[in-house]
CSV table of C-alpha atoms and ligand atoms in Angstrom, one decimal:
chain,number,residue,atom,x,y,z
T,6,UNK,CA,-1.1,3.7,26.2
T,7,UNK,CA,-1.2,1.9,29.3
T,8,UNK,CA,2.2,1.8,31.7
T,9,UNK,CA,3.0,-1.7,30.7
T,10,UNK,CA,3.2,-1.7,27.1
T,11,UNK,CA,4.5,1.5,27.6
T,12,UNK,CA,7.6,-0.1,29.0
T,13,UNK,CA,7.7,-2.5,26.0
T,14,UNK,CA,7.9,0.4,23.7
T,15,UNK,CA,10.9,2.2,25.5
T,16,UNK,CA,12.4,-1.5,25.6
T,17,UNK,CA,12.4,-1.6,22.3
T,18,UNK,CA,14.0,1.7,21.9
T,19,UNK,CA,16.4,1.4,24.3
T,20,UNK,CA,17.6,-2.6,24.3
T,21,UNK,CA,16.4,-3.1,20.2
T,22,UNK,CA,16.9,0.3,18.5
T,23,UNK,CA,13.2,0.4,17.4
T,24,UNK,CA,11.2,3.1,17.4
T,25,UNK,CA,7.8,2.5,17.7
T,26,UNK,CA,6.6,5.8,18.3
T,27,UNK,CA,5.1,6.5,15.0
T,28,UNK,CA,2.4,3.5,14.9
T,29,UNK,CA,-1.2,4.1,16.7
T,30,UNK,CA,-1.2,3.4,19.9
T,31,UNK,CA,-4.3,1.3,19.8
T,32,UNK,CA,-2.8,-0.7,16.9
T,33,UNK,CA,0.4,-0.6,19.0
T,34,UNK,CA,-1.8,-2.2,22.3
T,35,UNK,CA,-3.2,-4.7,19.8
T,36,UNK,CA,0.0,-5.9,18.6
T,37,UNK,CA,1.7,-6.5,21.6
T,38,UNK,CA,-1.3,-8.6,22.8
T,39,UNK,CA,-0.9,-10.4,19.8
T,40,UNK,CA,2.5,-11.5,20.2
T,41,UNK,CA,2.1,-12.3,23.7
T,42,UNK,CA,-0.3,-14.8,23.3
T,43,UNK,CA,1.8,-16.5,19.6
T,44,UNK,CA,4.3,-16.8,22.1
T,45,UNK,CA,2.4,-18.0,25.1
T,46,UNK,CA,3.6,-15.4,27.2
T,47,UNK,CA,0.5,-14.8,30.0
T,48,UNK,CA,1.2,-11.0,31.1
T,49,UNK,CA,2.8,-8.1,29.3
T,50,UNK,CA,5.4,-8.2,32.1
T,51,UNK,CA,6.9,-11.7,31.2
T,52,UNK,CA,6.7,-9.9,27.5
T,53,UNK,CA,9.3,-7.3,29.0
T,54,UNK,CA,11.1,-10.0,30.7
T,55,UNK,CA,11.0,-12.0,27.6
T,56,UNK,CA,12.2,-9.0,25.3
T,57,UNK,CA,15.2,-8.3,27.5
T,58,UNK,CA,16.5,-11.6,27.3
T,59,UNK,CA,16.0,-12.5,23.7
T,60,UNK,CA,17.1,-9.8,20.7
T,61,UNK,CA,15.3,-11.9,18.1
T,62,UNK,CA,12.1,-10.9,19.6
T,63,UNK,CA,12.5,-7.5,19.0
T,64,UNK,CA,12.7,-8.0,15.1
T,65,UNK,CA,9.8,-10.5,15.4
T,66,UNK,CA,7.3,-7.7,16.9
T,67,UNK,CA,9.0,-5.1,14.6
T,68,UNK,CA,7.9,-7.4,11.5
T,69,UNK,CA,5.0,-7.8,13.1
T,70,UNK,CA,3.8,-4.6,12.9
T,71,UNK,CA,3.9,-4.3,9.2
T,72,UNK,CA,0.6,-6.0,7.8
T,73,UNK,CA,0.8,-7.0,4.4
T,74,UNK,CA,-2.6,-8.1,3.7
T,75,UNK,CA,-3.9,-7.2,0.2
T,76,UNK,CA,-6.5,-8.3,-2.4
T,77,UNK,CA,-7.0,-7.7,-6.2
T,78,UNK,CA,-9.9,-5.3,-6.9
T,79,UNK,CA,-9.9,-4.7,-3.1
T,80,UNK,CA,-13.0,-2.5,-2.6
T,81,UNK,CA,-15.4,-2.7,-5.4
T,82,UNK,CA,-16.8,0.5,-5.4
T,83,UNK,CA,-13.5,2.2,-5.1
T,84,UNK,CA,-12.6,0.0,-8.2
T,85,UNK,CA,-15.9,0.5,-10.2
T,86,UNK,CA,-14.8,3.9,-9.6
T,87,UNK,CA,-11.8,3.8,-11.5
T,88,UNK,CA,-13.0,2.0,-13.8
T,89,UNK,CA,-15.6,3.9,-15.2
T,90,UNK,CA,-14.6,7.5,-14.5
T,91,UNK,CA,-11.4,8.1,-13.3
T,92,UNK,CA,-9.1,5.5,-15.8
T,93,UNK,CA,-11.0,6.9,-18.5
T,94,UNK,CA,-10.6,10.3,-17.9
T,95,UNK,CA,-6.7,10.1,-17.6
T,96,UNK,CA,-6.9,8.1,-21.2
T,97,UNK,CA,-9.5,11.1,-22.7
T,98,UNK,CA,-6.3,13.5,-21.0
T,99,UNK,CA,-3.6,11.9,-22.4
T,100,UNK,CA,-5.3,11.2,-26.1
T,101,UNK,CA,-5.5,15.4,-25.6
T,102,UNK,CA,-2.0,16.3,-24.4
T,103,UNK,CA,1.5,15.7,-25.6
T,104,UNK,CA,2.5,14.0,-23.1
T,105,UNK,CA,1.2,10.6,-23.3
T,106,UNK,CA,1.8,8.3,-20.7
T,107,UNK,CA,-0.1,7.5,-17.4
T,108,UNK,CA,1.7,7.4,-14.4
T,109,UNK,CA,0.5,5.8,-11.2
T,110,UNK,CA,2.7,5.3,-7.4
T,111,UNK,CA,0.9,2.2,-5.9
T,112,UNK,CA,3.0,3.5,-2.7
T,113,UNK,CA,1.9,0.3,-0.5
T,114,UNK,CA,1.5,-2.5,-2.6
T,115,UNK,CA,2.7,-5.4,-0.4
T,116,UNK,CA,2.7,-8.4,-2.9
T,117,UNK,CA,1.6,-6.5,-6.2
T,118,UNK,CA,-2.9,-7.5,-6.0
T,119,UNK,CA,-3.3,-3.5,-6.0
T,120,UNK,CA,-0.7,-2.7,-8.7
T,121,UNK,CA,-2.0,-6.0,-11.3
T,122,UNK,CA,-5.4,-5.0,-11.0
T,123,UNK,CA,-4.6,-1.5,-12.5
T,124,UNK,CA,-2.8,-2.9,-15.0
T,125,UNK,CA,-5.5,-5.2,-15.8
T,126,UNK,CA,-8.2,-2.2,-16.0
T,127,UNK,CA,-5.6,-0.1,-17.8
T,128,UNK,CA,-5.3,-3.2,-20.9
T,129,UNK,CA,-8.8,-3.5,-20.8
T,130,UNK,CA,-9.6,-0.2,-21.0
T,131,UNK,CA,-7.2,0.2,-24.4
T,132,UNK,CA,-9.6,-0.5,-26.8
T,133,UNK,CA,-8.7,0.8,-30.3
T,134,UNK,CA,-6.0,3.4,-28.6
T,135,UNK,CA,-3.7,1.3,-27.9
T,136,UNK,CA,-1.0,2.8,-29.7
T,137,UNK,CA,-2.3,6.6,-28.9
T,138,UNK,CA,-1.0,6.5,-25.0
T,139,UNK,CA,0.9,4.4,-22.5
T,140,UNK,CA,0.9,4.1,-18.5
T,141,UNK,CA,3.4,3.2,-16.0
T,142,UNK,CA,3.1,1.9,-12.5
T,143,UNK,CA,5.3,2.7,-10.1
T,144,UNK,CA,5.0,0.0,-6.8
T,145,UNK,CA,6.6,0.3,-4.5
T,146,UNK,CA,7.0,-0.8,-0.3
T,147,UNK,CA,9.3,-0.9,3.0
T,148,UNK,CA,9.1,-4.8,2.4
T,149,UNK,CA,11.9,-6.0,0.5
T,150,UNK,CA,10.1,-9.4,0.9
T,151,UNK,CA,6.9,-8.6,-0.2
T,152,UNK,CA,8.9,-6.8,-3.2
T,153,UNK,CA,10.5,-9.7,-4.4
T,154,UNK,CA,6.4,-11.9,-4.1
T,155,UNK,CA,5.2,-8.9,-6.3
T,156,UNK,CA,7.6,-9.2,-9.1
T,157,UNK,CA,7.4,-13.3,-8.9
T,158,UNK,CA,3.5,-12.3,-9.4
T,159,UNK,CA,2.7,-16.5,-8.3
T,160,UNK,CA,-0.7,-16.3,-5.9
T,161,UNK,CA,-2.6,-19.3,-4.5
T,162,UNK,CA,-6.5,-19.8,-5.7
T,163,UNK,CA,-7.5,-18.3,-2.3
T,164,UNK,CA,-5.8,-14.9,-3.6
T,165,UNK,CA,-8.0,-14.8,-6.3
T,166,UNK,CA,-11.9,-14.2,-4.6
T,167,UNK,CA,-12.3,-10.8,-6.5
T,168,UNK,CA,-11.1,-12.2,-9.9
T,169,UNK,CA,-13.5,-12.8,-12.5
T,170,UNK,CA,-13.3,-16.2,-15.1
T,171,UNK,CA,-12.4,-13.7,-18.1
T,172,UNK,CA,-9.8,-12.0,-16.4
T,173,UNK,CA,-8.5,-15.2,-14.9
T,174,UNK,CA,-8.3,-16.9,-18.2
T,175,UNK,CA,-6.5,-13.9,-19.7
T,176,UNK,CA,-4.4,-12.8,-17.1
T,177,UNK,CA,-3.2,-15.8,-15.2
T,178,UNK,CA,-1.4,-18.7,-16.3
T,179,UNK,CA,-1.5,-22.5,-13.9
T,180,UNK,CA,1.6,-23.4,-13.0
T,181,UNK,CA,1.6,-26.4,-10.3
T,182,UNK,CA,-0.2,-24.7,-7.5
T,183,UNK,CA,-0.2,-21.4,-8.4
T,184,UNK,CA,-1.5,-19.0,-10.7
T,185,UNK,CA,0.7,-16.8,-12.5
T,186,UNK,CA,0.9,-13.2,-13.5
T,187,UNK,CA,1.3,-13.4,-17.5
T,188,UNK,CA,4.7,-11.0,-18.3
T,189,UNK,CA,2.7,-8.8,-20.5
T,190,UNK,CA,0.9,-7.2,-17.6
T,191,UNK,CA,4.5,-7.2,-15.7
T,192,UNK,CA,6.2,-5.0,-18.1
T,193,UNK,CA,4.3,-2.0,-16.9
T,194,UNK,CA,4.8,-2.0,-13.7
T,195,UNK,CA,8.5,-1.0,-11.7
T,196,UNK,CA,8.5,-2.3,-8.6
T,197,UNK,CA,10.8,-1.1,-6.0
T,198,UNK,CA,11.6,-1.1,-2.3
T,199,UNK,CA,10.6,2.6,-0.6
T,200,UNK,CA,9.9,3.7,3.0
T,201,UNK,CA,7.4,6.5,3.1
T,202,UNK,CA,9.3,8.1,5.6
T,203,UNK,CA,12.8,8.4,3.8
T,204,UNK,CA,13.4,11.6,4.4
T,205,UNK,CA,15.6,12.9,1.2
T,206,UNK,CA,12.9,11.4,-1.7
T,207,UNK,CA,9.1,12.4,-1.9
T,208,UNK,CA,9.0,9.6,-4.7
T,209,UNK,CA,10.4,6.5,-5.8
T,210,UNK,CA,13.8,7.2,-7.6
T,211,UNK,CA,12.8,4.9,-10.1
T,212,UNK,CA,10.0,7.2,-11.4
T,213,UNK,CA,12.5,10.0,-11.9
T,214,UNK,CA,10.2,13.1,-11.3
T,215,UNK,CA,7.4,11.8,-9.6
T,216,UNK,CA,4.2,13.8,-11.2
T,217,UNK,CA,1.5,11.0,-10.7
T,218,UNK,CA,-2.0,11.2,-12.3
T,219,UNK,CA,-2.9,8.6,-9.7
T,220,UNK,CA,-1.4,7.3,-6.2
T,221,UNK,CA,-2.7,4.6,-4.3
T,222,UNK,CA,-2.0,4.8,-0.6
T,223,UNK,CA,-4.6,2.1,1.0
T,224,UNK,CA,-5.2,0.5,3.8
T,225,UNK,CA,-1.5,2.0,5.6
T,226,UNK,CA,-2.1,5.4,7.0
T,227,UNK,CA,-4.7,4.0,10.1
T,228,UNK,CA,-1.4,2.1,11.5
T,229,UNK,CA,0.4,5.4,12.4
T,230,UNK,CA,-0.7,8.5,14.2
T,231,UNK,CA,-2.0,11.8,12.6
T,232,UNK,CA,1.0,13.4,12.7
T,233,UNK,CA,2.7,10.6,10.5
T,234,UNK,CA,-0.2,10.3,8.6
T,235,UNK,CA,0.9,14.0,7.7
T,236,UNK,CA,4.2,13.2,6.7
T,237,UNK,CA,3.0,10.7,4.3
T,238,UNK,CA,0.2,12.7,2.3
T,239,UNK,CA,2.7,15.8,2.7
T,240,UNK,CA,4.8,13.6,1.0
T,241,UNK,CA,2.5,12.2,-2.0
T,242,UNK,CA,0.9,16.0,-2.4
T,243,UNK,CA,4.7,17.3,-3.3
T,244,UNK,CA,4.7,14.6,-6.4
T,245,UNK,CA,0.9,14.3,-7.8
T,246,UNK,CA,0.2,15.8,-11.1
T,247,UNK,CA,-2.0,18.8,-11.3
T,248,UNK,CA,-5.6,17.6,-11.1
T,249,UNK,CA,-3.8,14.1,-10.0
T,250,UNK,CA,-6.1,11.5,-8.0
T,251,UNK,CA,-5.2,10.0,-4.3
T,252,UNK,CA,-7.0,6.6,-3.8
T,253,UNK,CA,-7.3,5.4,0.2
T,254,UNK,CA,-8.5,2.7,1.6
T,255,UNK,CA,-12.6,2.1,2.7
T,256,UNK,CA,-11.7,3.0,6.6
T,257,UNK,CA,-8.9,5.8,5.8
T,258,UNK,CA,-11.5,8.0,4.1
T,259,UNK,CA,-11.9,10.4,7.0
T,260,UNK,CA,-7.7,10.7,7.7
T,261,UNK,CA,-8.0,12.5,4.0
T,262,UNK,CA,-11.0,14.5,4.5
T,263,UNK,CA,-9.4,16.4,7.2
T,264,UNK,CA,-6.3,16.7,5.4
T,265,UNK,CA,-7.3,18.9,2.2
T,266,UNK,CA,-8.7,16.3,0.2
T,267,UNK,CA,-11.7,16.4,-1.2
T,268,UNK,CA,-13.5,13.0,-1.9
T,269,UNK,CA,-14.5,13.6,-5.6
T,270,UNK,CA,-16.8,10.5,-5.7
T,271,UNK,CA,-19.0,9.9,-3.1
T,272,UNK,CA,-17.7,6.8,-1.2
T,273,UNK,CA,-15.5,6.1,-3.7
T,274,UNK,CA,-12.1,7.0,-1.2
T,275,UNK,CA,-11.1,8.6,-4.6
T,276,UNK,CA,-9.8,12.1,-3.3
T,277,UNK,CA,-8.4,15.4,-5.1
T,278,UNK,CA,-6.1,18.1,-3.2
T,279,UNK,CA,-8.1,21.2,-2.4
T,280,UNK,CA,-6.4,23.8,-4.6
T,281,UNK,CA,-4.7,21.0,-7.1
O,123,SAM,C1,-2.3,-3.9,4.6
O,123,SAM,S1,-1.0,-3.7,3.3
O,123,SAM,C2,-2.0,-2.8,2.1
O,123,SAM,C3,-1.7,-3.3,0.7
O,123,SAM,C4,-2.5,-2.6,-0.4
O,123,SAM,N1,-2.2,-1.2,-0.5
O,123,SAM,C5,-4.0,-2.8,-0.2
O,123,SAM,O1,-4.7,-1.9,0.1
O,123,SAM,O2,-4.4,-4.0,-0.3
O,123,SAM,C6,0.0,-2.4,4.0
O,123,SAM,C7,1.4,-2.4,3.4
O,123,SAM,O3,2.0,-1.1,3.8
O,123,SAM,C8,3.4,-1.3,3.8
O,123,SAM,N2,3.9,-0.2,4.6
O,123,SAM,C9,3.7,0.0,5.9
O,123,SAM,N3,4.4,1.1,6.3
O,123,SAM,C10,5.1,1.5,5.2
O,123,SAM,C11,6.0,2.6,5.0
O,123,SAM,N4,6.4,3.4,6.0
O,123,SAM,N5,6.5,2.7,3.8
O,123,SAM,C12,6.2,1.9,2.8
O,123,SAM,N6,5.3,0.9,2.9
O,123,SAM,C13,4.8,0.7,4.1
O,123,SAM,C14,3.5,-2.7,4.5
O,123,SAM,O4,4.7,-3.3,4.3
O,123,SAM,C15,2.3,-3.5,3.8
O,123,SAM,O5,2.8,-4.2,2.7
């Protein structure tokens, strides 16, 4: 990183308490960049002299760093995917075994897009078995706010690119502005605030004992460095089923590939744990 933002980042240890040292330092470069030029600053020295003197910036950049972009049926292949192989595999599974119930960590899932559209796939893909096995999502994230727009489950028409006219007529009701999450899909889904680095709980203590047929962990592991990358997927390997699925985002494909996963579907960033 060069010596100037290098500065900022031991700033913001030493005068904030914030401890950037996990995020990439590229993504780190870009961010700081960013901010100096929302706030009109012109070098990354008035930035330092701007952080020193004001201990609201510190939280700014700190929130700043935590994107919470998100779509429903985000990459189409990777969804395709699921829909046509892997969902229906875990129901052929379940129908087979006692224990009947799907359970999937959407560990990310800023506003709830990734955790709905399961859950839309999931209704859809019921058919005349409705009664022969459940599922249960687990969503969680280190944003308390983004929490709280999940579980409201209102989005704007803009929100709703990848959503086609069936599943928007079945799923979503208008109210004013917005289009609303009907509480049928809700009641599958738990959503909870968790930081992928606690350090005491591998999974949300909502879902007890973990043991996930499927976790979702997209579009978050190319903002920290490898070795926190690790932590994460050493992490979601203690609590996936045996045979369980990891889903990544499009760009984070390689980050698993070189960390025991084997992409099961071409493309698909639909990975199993070597030896799993
Ligand atoms: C770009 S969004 C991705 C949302 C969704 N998974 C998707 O692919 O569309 C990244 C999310 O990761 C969350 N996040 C970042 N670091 C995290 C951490 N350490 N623990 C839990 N969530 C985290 C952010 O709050 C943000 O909501």
């Amino acid at each position: 990183m060069k010596e100037p933002n290098q500065h900022i980042a031991q700033l913001l240890m030493q005068f904030h308490g914030i401890d950037v040292s996990p995020f990439d330092e590229t993504f780190l470069e870009k961010s700081i960049q960013k901010r100096i030029a929302e706030i009109n600053c012109l070098t990354p020295e008035d930035y330092y002299a701007f952080l020193r003197k004001n201990k609201k910036e510190g939280t700014r950049f700190l929130h700043s760093l935590f994107i919470c972009y998100s779509e429903f049926f985000r990459n189409a292949l990777t969804f395709g995917v699921l829909e046509h192989i892997v969902l229906p595999a875990l129901i052929a599974k379940k129908l087979n075994s006692k224990q009947k119930e799907i359970r999937i960590w959407s560990a990310a899932c800023a506003a709830g897009h990734e955790a709905y559209s399961l859950a839309m796939l999931l209704e859809e893909l019921k058919n005349g078995n409705a009664d022969k096995f459940s599922y249960r999502i687990f969503a969680t994230d280190q944003s308390q706010a983004q929490i709280k727009e999940a579980q409201k489950g209102h989005y704007s028409d803009a929100a709703l690119n990848n959503i086609n006219l069936k599943r928007l007529d079945h799923w979503f009701a208008k109210q004013g502005y917005a289009y609303a999450i009907k509480p049928e899909l809700k009641t599958h889904i738990n959503f909870s605030v968790f930081d992928l680095f606690n350090q005491e709980l591998n999974a949300p203590p909502e879902s007890i004992f973990g043991d996930f047929d499927l976790v979702i962990c997209a579009n978050l592991l190319f903002y920290y460095k490898p070795e926190y990358q690790k932590i994460i997927l050493t992490k979601v390997n203690k609590c996936l089923a045996k045979g369980g699925f990891l889903m990544t985002g499009e760009t984070e494909r390689d980050i698993l590939s070189k960390n025991d996963y084997n992409e099961v579907y071409l493309q698909s960033g639909i990975f199993k744990m070597k030896n799993n």
